[in-house]
XYZ file of C-alpha atoms in Angstrom:
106
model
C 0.000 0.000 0.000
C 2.958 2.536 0.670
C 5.055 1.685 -2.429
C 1.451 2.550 -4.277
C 1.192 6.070 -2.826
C 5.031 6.674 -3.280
C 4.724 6.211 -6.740
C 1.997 8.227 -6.933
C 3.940 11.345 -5.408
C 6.473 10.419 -7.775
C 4.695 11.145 -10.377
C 3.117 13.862 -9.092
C 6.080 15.662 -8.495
C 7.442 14.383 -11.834
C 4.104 15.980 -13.680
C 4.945 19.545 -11.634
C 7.964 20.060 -12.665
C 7.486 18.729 -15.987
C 4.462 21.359 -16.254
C 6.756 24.052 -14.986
C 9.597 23.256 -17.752
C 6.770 22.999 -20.632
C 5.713 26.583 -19.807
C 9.369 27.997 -19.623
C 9.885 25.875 -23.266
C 6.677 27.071 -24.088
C 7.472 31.091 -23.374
C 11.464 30.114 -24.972
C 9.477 28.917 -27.979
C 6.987 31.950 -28.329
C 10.161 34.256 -28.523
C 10.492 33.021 -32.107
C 6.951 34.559 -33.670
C 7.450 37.717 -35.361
C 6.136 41.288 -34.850
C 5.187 42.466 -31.741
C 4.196 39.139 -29.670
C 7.754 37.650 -30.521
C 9.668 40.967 -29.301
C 7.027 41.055 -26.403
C 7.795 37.341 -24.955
C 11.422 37.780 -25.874
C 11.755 40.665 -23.264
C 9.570 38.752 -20.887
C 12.254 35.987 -21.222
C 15.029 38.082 -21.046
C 13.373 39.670 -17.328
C 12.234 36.170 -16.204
C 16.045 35.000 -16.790
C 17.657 37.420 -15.056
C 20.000 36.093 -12.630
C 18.584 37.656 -9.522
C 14.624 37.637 -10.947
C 15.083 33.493 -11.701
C 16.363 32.676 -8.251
C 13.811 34.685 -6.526
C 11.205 33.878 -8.667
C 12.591 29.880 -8.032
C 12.107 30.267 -4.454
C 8.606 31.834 -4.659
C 7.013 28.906 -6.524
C 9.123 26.192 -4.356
C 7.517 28.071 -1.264
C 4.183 28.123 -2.566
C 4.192 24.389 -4.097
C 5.509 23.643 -0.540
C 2.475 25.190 0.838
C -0.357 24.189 -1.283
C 0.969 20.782 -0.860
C 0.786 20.766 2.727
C -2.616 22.488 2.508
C -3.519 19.417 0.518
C -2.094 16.716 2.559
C -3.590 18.872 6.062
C -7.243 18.545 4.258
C -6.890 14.750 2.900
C -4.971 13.075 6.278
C -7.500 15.669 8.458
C -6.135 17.223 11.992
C -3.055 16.534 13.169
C -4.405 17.185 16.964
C -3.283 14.651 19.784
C -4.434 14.527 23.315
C -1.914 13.617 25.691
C -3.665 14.038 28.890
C -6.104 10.856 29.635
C -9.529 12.067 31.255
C -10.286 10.810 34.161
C -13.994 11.213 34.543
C -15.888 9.238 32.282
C -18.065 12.267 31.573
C -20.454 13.103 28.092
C -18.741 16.164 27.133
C -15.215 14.879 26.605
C -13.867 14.533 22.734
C -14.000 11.299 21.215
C -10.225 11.540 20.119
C -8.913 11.572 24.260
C -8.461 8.314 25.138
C -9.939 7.781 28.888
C -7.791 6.425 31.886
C -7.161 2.940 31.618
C -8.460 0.895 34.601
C -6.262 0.239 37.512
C -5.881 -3.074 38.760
C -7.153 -4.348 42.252
């Protein structure tokens, strides 16, 4: 069952980043038309390859994948909330998720 859902991130990840270098091969591509669209996504290649623009830019989308990822993981696995004291009273209103004390032996 784990190998199954390791693969699946693999690919996942695989079909990111493979998105990510179609659009930059995409926009590399579109520099090629002529008139004013080729000289308008040639300048917007020449900006988004600027040394300084590219790593920030880089470390933008690796933040935000990180993020949305974990936003997606948070909502499919649910709350990550643990109870570590035991109740003690057997009461009604207590959360399902504590776990009551455990009898005590005579």
């Amino acid at each position: 069952m784990a190998r199954d859902e390791r693969k699946r991130q693999v690919a996942t990840a695989i079909g990111i980043i493979g998105g990510l270098a179609a659009l930059f091969l995409l926009l590399v591509m579109a520099t090629g038309l002529p008139g004013v669209a080729g000289e308008f996504f040639a300048r917007v290649a020449g900006i988004v390859t600027t040394p300084f623009l590219l790593e920030g830019t880089l470390a933008i989308v690796g933040f935000i994948l990180v993020i949305l990822i974990n936003h997606w993981r948070h909502q499919r696995e649910g709350d990550e909330l643990v109870y570590l004291d035991e109740v003690k009273d057997g009461s009604q209103d207590h959360p399902k998720q504590a776990p009551l004390e455990p009898p005590q032996p005579p």
